Amino acid sequence: MTLKLQVKERLQLIKKTLQILVMGTILWLSFSNHWFSRALAADEQMAQAIANAQISADTAYMLICSALVLLMTPGLAFFYGGFVGKRNILNTLMMSFVLMGIVGVSWIIWGYSLSFAPGLPFIGGLQWFLLNGVGLDTTGYLGTSAPAEVTTYAGTIPHLAFMMYQGMFAIITPALISGAIVERVSFRAYVLFVLLWSTFVYCPVAHMVWGKGGFLGLYGGMGALDFAGGIVVHITCAVSALVAAWMIGPRTKYPQSLSAPHSVPFIILGAGLLWFGWFGFNAGSALAANGVATYAFINTNTGAAAGTITWLLLEVFLRGKPTAVGAATGAIAGLAGITPAAGFVEPKAALLMGSIIAVCCFYAISLKVKLQFDDSLDTFPVHGIAGTLGALMTGIFATTAVNPSGADGLLRGNFNQFLVQLAAVVIVYVISAVGTFVLLKILEATVGLRPTPDAEIRGMDITEHGEEGYSEEFTGTSS
């Protein structure tokens, strides 16, 4: 009996021990599961907080860059304004400033949709007309059209921020054309022209190079590299400026009697504002505050600096003295040239590009003077030559070590990329030239392109705007 009791007691002890172990295990599992759940939730919250912080930081960066690009348009107004006679200063300033109003409206209504909405290979659709469907979403707004893997243009900024940034490019591009035709074009004709040009030339080219499914670009096209607008901005505006200057004809007194720049300080001020704003133009085209933006920022300054010094050295060796106008022009040449390559090349390439392009632009201006072609403020010799050479040299110096989303160029063994760049340049030359020719022919037949010769001599400020830049009485003599 005693033995049976002992066995029974031991069994009960074992049972209680097992019960305690089971309960402990259950409690431990419950606690562990709760702890792991909380840890997992904390990790998810941390990841979301990091993502939100990145969106906030990149959005702030892009809004600042947008403002910098907009500042370039008044900068361009001063740069161009310094070159013209004092009786045409207001008209020249207005030819840039008015674009902030014209394209500022048209971009919202139809320009952005035609440029960046998924559509045809040559033009975007109208589904984003009046910004319908354009909101604060950062991804998914491009839908499932080919290429299906591209669902956003910039994954860490709102769609609206991307739209506004691109709008600043659309504003300054047609303003650049004015440099070739200042002092002789009707302001009414100019306003109609830039509105039509931004719609029928700029929007299709922007879509083909930068839009999803565009014929020339990286999002389902040929694969042309244009980081910040060497093709979309500088080639389109410069080729169009060349055609416009040819169709409108030279100034009434060209080349017999031409005035010197009326305000070199305006030229330097404008160039400085352009240089400053160009950091938003190029570094902002990374669409995020990241390593690619850093390269673009450095390359922008390097290209501009190389262009400035090279131009001054050419003036010293060939003409005896360095000029302020030369320094400003060299800087703009370097900036325009590095634009397509800014986020694809190393700084040493930017140094070389800035110098080579400055030399070519310097001699292009000299050739223009010898040919007596009245591209008044050298739009094509500077922006056209720089944009073209910059786009082609991008196909030589580009490297995925700087930007994995780009491509290697000729020096990295990819000769095909150079051929792609060349093809894109030729195609955009043709589109820009033909589009400009057709638009100007239509305007010439309807509203006319030029004021009377007497109005040109009196000055565009008083005849086109009824006001004077410097409160002087106009007597009909040139200045």
Coordinates of C-alpha atoms in Angstrom, one line a residue:
M1 CA 0.0 0.0 0.0
T2 CA 2.8 2.3 0.9
L3 CA 4.5 1.7 -2.5
K4 CA 1.3 2.4 -4.3
L5 CA 0.9 5.7 -2.5
Q6 CA 4.4 6.7 -3.4
V7 CA 3.8 5.9 -7.0
K8 CA 0.6 7.8 -7.0
E9 CA 2.1 10.9 -5.4
R10 CA 5.0 10.8 -7.8
L11 CA 2.6 10.6 -10.8
Q12 CA 0.6 13.6 -9.4
L13 CA 3.9 15.5 -9.0
I14 CA 4.9 14.7 -12.5
K15 CA 1.4 15.8 -13.7
K16 CA 1.6 19.1 -11.9
T17 CA 5.1 19.6 -13.2
L18 CA 4.0 19.0 -16.7
Q19 CA 1.0 21.3 -16.2
I20 CA 3.3 24.0 -15.0
L21 CA 5.7 23.5 -18.0
V22 CA 2.8 23.6 -20.5
M23 CA 1.3 26.7 -18.9
G24 CA 4.8 28.3 -18.9
T25 CA 5.3 27.4 -22.5
I26 CA 2.0 28.8 -23.4
L27 CA 2.7 32.0 -21.5
W28 CA 6.2 32.3 -23.0
L29 CA 4.8 31.7 -26.5
S30 CA 2.1 34.3 -26.0
F31 CA 4.6 36.8 -24.7
S32 CA 7.1 36.1 -27.5
N33 CA 4.4 36.4 -30.1
H34 CA 3.2 39.7 -28.6
W35 CA 6.8 40.9 -28.4
F36 CA 7.6 39.9 -32.0
S37 CA 4.4 41.5 -33.2
R38 CA 5.2 44.7 -31.5
A39 CA 8.8 44.5 -32.8
L40 CA 7.5 43.9 -36.3
A41 CA 5.0 46.7 -36.0
A42 CA 7.8 49.0 -34.8
D43 CA 10.0 48.0 -37.7
E44 CA 7.1 48.8 -40.1
Q45 CA 6.5 52.1 -38.4
M46 CA 10.2 52.9 -38.6
A47 CA 10.3 52.0 -42.3
Q48 CA 7.2 54.2 -43.0
A49 CA 8.7 57.1 -41.0
I50 CA 11.9 56.8 -43.0
A51 CA 10.0 56.7 -46.3
N52 CA 7.9 59.7 -45.2
A53 CA 11.0 61.6 -44.2
Q54 CA 12.6 60.9 -47.6
I55 CA 9.5 62.1 -49.4
S56 CA 9.5 65.3 -47.3
A57 CA 13.2 65.9 -47.9
D58 CA 13.1 65.3 -51.6
T59 CA 9.9 67.3 -52.0
A60 CA 11.5 70.3 -50.3
Y61 CA 14.5 69.9 -52.5
M62 CA 12.5 69.8 -55.7
L63 CA 10.4 72.8 -54.7
I64 CA 13.5 74.8 -54.1
C65 CA 15.0 73.6 -57.5
S66 CA 11.7 74.6 -59.2
A67 CA 12.1 78.1 -57.8
L68 CA 15.7 78.2 -59.0
V69 CA 14.7 77.3 -62.5
L70 CA 12.0 79.9 -62.6
L71 CA 14.6 82.5 -61.4
M72 CA 16.5 81.7 -64.6
T73 CA 13.8 83.4 -66.8
P74 CA 14.3 86.9 -65.2
G75 CA 18.0 86.1 -65.3
L76 CA 17.7 85.5 -69.0
A77 CA 15.7 88.7 -69.4
F78 CA 18.6 90.7 -67.9
F79 CA 21.2 88.8 -69.8
Y80 CA 19.5 89.5 -73.1
G81 CA 18.4 93.0 -72.1
G82 CA 22.0 94.2 -71.5
F83 CA 22.9 93.4 -75.1
V84 CA 20.2 95.4 -76.9
G85 CA 19.9 99.2 -77.4
K86 CA 18.4 101.2 -74.6
R87 CA 15.2 101.8 -76.7
N88 CA 14.5 98.1 -76.8
I89 CA 15.2 97.1 -73.2
L90 CA 11.6 96.8 -72.0
N91 CA 10.6 94.8 -75.1
T92 CA 13.5 92.4 -74.6
L93 CA 12.8 92.0 -70.9
M94 CA 9.1 91.4 -71.7
M95 CA 9.9 88.7 -74.3
S96 CA 11.2 86.6 -71.4
F97 CA 9.0 87.7 -68.6
V98 CA 5.7 87.2 -70.4
L99 CA 6.5 83.5 -70.8
M100 CA 6.0 83.1 -67.0
G101 CA 2.4 84.0 -67.7
I102 CA 1.8 82.4 -71.0
V103 CA 3.3 79.0 -70.3
G104 CA 2.5 79.2 -66.6
V105 CA -1.2 78.9 -67.7
S106 CA -0.9 76.7 -70.8
W107 CA 1.3 74.1 -68.9
I108 CA -1.5 73.6 -66.3
I109 CA -4.3 73.4 -68.9
W110 CA -2.7 71.1 -71.6
G111 CA 1.1 71.4 -71.8
Y112 CA 1.9 69.0 -69.0
S113 CA -0.5 66.3 -70.2
L114 CA 0.8 66.5 -73.8
S115 CA 4.4 66.3 -72.6
F116 CA 4.3 63.6 -69.9
A117 CA 1.0 61.7 -69.9
P118 CA 1.2 58.2 -71.4
G119 CA 0.1 58.4 -75.0
L120 CA 1.7 57.9 -78.4
P121 CA 5.5 57.6 -79.1
F122 CA 5.5 61.2 -80.4
I123 CA 3.0 63.0 -78.1
G124 CA 1.3 62.5 -74.7
G125 CA -2.4 62.0 -74.1
L126 CA -4.9 64.5 -72.8
Q127 CA -5.9 62.4 -69.7
W128 CA -4.2 65.0 -67.4
F129 CA -5.9 68.0 -69.1
L130 CA -6.3 70.7 -66.4
L131 CA -4.3 68.4 -64.1
N132 CA -7.1 65.9 -63.9
G133 CA -5.7 63.0 -61.9
V134 CA -2.5 64.8 -61.0
G135 CA -2.2 64.8 -57.3
L136 CA 0.1 64.0 -54.3
D137 CA 0.7 60.4 -55.2
T138 CA 4.3 59.4 -55.6
T139 CA 3.9 56.3 -57.7
G140 CA 1.4 54.3 -59.7
Y141 CA 0.1 57.3 -61.7
L142 CA 1.6 56.2 -65.0
G143 CA -0.6 53.1 -65.2
T144 CA 0.2 49.9 -67.1
S145 CA 1.0 51.2 -70.5
A146 CA 4.4 50.1 -72.0
P147 CA 6.9 49.9 -70.5
A148 CA 4.8 48.4 -67.6
E149 CA 7.6 48.6 -65.1
V150 CA 7.7 52.4 -65.2
T151 CA 4.9 53.5 -62.9
T152 CA 6.3 56.9 -61.8
Y153 CA 8.7 59.6 -62.9
A154 CA 10.0 60.3 -59.4
G155 CA 9.2 57.8 -56.6
T156 CA 9.9 60.1 -53.7
I157 CA 8.1 63.3 -54.7
P158 CA 4.4 64.0 -55.3
H159 CA 3.2 64.0 -58.9
L160 CA 2.3 67.7 -58.6
A161 CA 5.8 68.6 -57.6
F162 CA 7.2 66.8 -60.7
M163 CA 4.7 68.6 -62.8
M164 CA 5.6 72.0 -61.5
Y165 CA 9.3 71.4 -61.8
Q166 CA 9.0 70.4 -65.5
G167 CA 6.8 73.5 -66.0
M168 CA 9.7 75.7 -65.3
F169 CA 11.7 74.2 -68.1
A170 CA 8.7 74.8 -70.4
I171 CA 8.7 78.5 -69.4
I172 CA 12.3 79.3 -70.1
T173 CA 12.8 77.3 -73.3
P174 CA 10.8 79.5 -75.7
A175 CA 12.1 82.6 -74.0
L176 CA 15.6 81.6 -75.2
I177 CA 14.4 81.9 -78.8
S178 CA 13.8 85.6 -78.4
G179 CA 17.5 86.3 -78.3
A180 CA 17.7 85.7 -82.1
I181 CA 14.9 88.0 -83.1
V182 CA 15.0 90.9 -80.6
E183 CA 14.5 94.5 -81.8
R184 CA 12.4 93.6 -84.9
V185 CA 9.5 91.3 -84.2
S186 CA 5.9 92.3 -83.4
F187 CA 5.1 91.6 -79.8
R188 CA 1.6 90.3 -80.7
A189 CA 3.2 87.9 -83.2
Y190 CA 5.8 86.8 -80.7
V191 CA 3.2 86.0 -78.0
L192 CA 1.2 83.9 -80.5
F193 CA 4.3 82.2 -81.7
V194 CA 5.6 81.1 -78.3
L195 CA 2.2 79.8 -77.3
L196 CA 2.0 77.7 -80.5
W197 CA 5.6 76.7 -80.3
S198 CA 5.5 75.5 -76.8
T199 CA 2.4 73.4 -77.7
F200 CA 3.4 72.0 -81.1
V201 CA 7.2 71.8 -80.8
Y202 CA 8.3 71.7 -77.1
C203 CA 5.6 69.4 -75.8
P204 CA 6.2 66.6 -78.5
V205 CA 10.0 66.8 -78.1
A206 CA 9.7 66.7 -74.3
H207 CA 7.4 63.6 -74.5
M208 CA 9.7 61.8 -77.0
V209 CA 12.8 62.3 -74.8
W210 CA 11.5 62.4 -71.2
G211 CA 7.9 60.9 -71.3
K212 CA 6.9 57.3 -70.7
G213 CA 6.8 55.5 -74.1
G214 CA 8.5 58.4 -75.8
F215 CA 10.2 57.5 -79.1
L216 CA 13.7 58.8 -78.2
G217 CA 14.1 58.4 -74.5
L218 CA 14.9 55.9 -71.8
Y219 CA 11.3 55.0 -71.0
G220 CA 10.6 52.6 -73.9
G221 CA 12.4 54.5 -76.7
M222 CA 15.7 54.6 -78.4
G223 CA 17.6 55.2 -75.2
A224 CA 18.9 58.8 -75.9
L225 CA 20.5 60.4 -72.8
D226 CA 19.4 63.9 -72.0
F227 CA 19.8 64.5 -68.3
A228 CA 18.5 68.1 -68.0
G229 CA 17.6 69.4 -71.5
G230 CA 20.5 69.7 -73.9
I231 CA 18.2 68.2 -76.6
V232 CA 14.8 69.1 -75.2
V233 CA 15.7 72.7 -74.3
H234 CA 18.8 74.0 -76.0
I235 CA 18.6 72.3 -79.4
T236 CA 14.9 72.9 -79.8
C237 CA 15.1 76.6 -78.9
A238 CA 18.4 77.2 -80.9
V239 CA 17.3 75.6 -84.1
S240 CA 14.0 77.3 -83.9
A241 CA 15.8 80.6 -83.2
L242 CA 17.9 80.1 -86.3
V243 CA 14.9 79.5 -88.5
A244 CA 13.0 82.4 -87.0
A245 CA 15.9 84.8 -87.5
W246 CA 16.2 83.7 -91.2
M247 CA 12.4 84.0 -91.8
I248 CA 11.9 87.3 -90.1
G249 CA 15.0 88.8 -91.6
P250 CA 17.7 91.1 -90.2
R251 CA 17.2 94.3 -88.3
T252 CA 16.5 97.3 -90.4
K253 CA 20.0 98.8 -89.9
Y254 CA 21.9 95.5 -89.8
P255 CA 24.9 95.2 -90.3
Q256 CA 25.6 98.8 -91.2
S257 CA 24.8 100.5 -87.9
L258 CA 24.7 98.5 -84.7
S259 CA 24.8 99.8 -81.2
A260 CA 27.1 98.3 -78.5
P261 CA 25.5 96.5 -75.5
H262 CA 23.8 99.3 -73.6
S263 CA 24.4 97.7 -70.2
V264 CA 27.2 95.2 -69.6
P265 CA 26.3 95.2 -65.8
F266 CA 22.9 93.8 -66.9
I267 CA 24.7 91.1 -68.9
I268 CA 26.8 90.1 -65.9
L269 CA 23.9 90.2 -63.5
G270 CA 21.8 88.0 -65.9
A271 CA 24.7 85.5 -66.4
G272 CA 25.1 85.3 -62.6
L273 CA 21.4 84.6 -62.0
L274 CA 21.5 82.0 -64.8
W275 CA 24.5 80.3 -63.3
F276 CA 22.9 80.2 -59.9
G277 CA 19.5 79.0 -61.2
W278 CA 21.3 76.3 -63.3
F279 CA 22.0 74.3 -60.2
G280 CA 18.3 73.8 -59.9
F281 CA 18.1 73.1 -63.6
N282 CA 20.7 70.4 -63.6
A283 CA 21.0 69.0 -60.1
G284 CA 17.2 69.1 -59.7
S285 CA 16.9 66.8 -62.7
A286 CA 18.0 64.0 -60.5
L287 CA 14.5 64.4 -59.0
A288 CA 15.8 63.6 -55.5
A289 CA 18.5 64.8 -53.2
N290 CA 20.9 62.0 -53.8
G291 CA 24.3 61.1 -55.3
V292 CA 23.3 61.7 -58.9
A293 CA 22.2 65.2 -57.9
T294 CA 25.6 65.7 -56.3
Y295 CA 27.4 64.8 -59.5
A296 CA 25.1 67.0 -61.5
F297 CA 25.7 70.0 -59.1
I298 CA 29.5 69.6 -59.3
N299 CA 29.5 69.1 -63.1
T300 CA 27.3 72.2 -63.6
N301 CA 29.8 74.4 -61.8
T302 CA 32.7 72.7 -63.4
G303 CA 31.4 73.1 -66.9
A304 CA 30.5 76.7 -66.4
A305 CA 33.9 77.5 -64.8
A306 CA 35.8 75.8 -67.6
G307 CA 33.8 77.6 -70.2
T308 CA 34.4 81.0 -68.5
I309 CA 38.2 80.6 -68.2
T310 CA 38.6 79.1 -71.7
W311 CA 36.7 82.0 -73.3
L312 CA 38.8 84.6 -71.5
L313 CA 42.0 82.9 -72.5
L314 CA 40.9 82.9 -76.1
E315 CA 40.1 86.6 -75.9
V316 CA 43.5 87.4 -74.3
F317 CA 45.5 85.4 -76.9
L318 CA 43.5 86.4 -80.0
R319 CA 42.2 89.9 -79.1
G320 CA 44.5 91.2 -76.4
K321 CA 42.1 91.7 -73.5
P322 CA 39.6 89.7 -71.5
T323 CA 36.0 91.1 -71.6
A324 CA 33.1 90.9 -69.2
V325 CA 30.8 90.1 -72.0
G326 CA 33.2 87.2 -73.0
A327 CA 33.2 85.9 -69.5
A328 CA 29.4 85.8 -69.3
T329 CA 29.1 84.2 -72.7
G330 CA 31.7 81.6 -71.9
A331 CA 29.8 80.7 -68.7
I332 CA 26.5 80.3 -70.6
A333 CA 28.2 78.1 -73.2
G334 CA 29.7 75.9 -70.6
L335 CA 26.4 75.6 -68.7
A336 CA 24.4 74.8 -71.9
G337 CA 27.0 72.2 -72.9
I338 CA 27.1 70.3 -69.7
T339 CA 23.3 70.2 -69.3
P340 CA 22.6 66.9 -71.2
A341 CA 25.5 65.2 -69.5
A342 CA 25.3 66.6 -65.9
G343 CA 24.0 63.5 -64.3
F344 CA 25.8 61.0 -66.5
V345 CA 29.5 62.0 -66.5
E346 CA 32.4 62.4 -64.1
P347 CA 33.7 65.9 -63.2
K348 CA 36.9 65.5 -65.2
A349 CA 34.7 64.9 -68.3
A350 CA 32.7 68.1 -67.4
L351 CA 36.0 70.0 -67.3
L352 CA 36.9 68.9 -70.7
M353 CA 33.4 69.4 -72.1
G354 CA 33.2 72.9 -70.8
S355 CA 36.5 73.9 -72.5
I356 CA 35.9 72.2 -75.8
I357 CA 32.4 73.6 -76.1
A358 CA 33.6 77.2 -75.2
V359 CA 36.1 77.0 -78.0
C360 CA 33.5 75.8 -80.5
C361 CA 31.0 78.5 -79.5
F362 CA 33.7 81.2 -79.7
Y363 CA 34.4 80.4 -83.3
A364 CA 30.7 79.9 -84.1
I365 CA 30.0 83.5 -83.1
S366 CA 33.0 84.6 -85.3
L367 CA 31.6 82.7 -88.2
K368 CA 28.1 84.2 -87.7
V369 CA 29.6 87.7 -87.8
K370 CA 31.5 86.9 -91.0
L371 CA 28.4 85.5 -92.7
Q372 CA 26.4 88.6 -91.5
F373 CA 23.6 86.4 -90.3
D374 CA 21.4 88.4 -87.8
D375 CA 21.0 86.0 -84.9
S376 CA 21.0 89.1 -82.7
L377 CA 22.2 87.7 -79.4
D378 CA 23.9 84.5 -80.7
T379 CA 21.3 82.1 -79.6
F380 CA 22.3 79.4 -82.1
P381 CA 26.1 79.9 -81.9
V382 CA 25.9 79.5 -78.1
H383 CA 22.9 77.4 -77.2
G384 CA 22.7 75.4 -80.4
I385 CA 26.4 74.5 -80.7
A386 CA 26.7 73.9 -77.0
G387 CA 23.5 71.8 -76.8
T388 CA 24.5 69.7 -79.8
L389 CA 28.1 69.1 -78.8
G390 CA 26.9 68.4 -75.2
A391 CA 24.4 65.8 -76.4
L392 CA 27.0 64.1 -78.6
M393 CA 29.7 64.1 -76.0
T394 CA 27.3 62.6 -73.5
G395 CA 27.4 59.6 -75.8
I396 CA 31.2 59.6 -75.4
F397 CA 31.7 60.3 -71.7
A398 CA 28.6 58.8 -70.0
T399 CA 29.2 56.1 -67.4
T400 CA 26.9 54.0 -65.3
A401 CA 29.3 54.4 -62.4
V402 CA 27.8 57.9 -62.0
N403 CA 24.2 57.0 -62.9
P404 CA 23.1 53.4 -63.1
S405 CA 19.9 54.5 -64.7
G406 CA 21.8 55.8 -67.7
A407 CA 24.2 54.1 -70.0
D408 CA 27.9 53.8 -70.8
G409 CA 29.3 55.9 -73.6
L410 CA 31.9 55.4 -76.3
L411 CA 34.8 55.5 -73.9
R412 CA 33.3 52.7 -71.9
G413 CA 33.0 50.5 -75.0
N414 CA 29.4 51.4 -76.0
F415 CA 29.7 53.0 -79.5
N416 CA 26.0 52.4 -80.0
Q417 CA 25.2 55.1 -77.4
F418 CA 27.0 57.7 -79.5
L419 CA 25.0 56.7 -82.6
V420 CA 21.7 56.9 -80.5
Q421 CA 22.7 60.5 -79.4
L422 CA 23.5 61.5 -83.0
A423 CA 20.2 60.1 -84.2
A424 CA 18.2 61.9 -81.5
V425 CA 20.0 65.2 -82.3
V426 CA 19.2 64.9 -86.0
I427 CA 15.5 64.1 -85.4
V428 CA 15.0 67.0 -83.0
Y429 CA 16.8 69.4 -85.4
V430 CA 14.3 68.4 -88.1
I431 CA 11.2 68.6 -85.8
S432 CA 12.3 72.0 -84.5
A433 CA 13.1 73.5 -87.9
V434 CA 10.0 72.3 -89.7
G435 CA 7.7 73.1 -86.8
T436 CA 9.0 76.6 -86.5
F437 CA 8.9 77.2 -90.2
V438 CA 5.2 76.2 -90.4
L439 CA 4.1 78.2 -87.4
L440 CA 5.8 81.4 -88.6
K441 CA 4.4 81.0 -92.1
I442 CA 0.9 80.8 -90.6
L443 CA 1.5 83.9 -88.4
E444 CA 3.1 85.8 -91.3
A445 CA 0.0 85.2 -93.4
T446 CA -2.4 86.1 -90.6
V447 CA -1.1 88.8 -88.2
G448 CA 2.3 89.6 -89.7
L449 CA 5.7 89.2 -88.0
R450 CA 7.3 92.6 -88.1
P451 CA 6.5 96.2 -87.2
T452 CA 7.3 99.0 -89.7
P453 CA 10.9 100.0 -90.4
D454 CA 10.1 103.4 -88.8
A455 CA 8.8 101.6 -85.6
E456 CA 12.0 99.6 -85.4
I457 CA 14.1 102.7 -85.7
R458 CA 12.1 104.5 -83.0
G459 CA 12.5 101.5 -80.7
M460 CA 10.3 98.6 -79.7
D461 CA 9.6 99.9 -76.2
I462 CA 7.6 103.0 -77.3
T463 CA 6.0 101.5 -80.4
E464 CA 5.1 98.1 -79.0
H465 CA 4.5 98.9 -75.3
G466 CA 4.0 102.7 -75.1
E467 CA 6.6 103.2 -72.4
E468 CA 10.2 104.0 -72.0
G469 CA 12.9 102.0 -70.2
Y470 CA 14.9 105.0 -69.1
S471 CA 12.3 107.8 -69.3
E472 CA 13.9 109.5 -72.3
E473 CA 12.2 111.3 -75.1
F474 CA 12.4 109.4 -78.4
T475 CA 13.5 111.5 -81.3
G476 CA 13.8 108.7 -83.9
T477 CA 17.6 108.4 -83.7
S478 CA 19.2 105.1 -82.9
S479 CA 20.9 104.3 -79.5

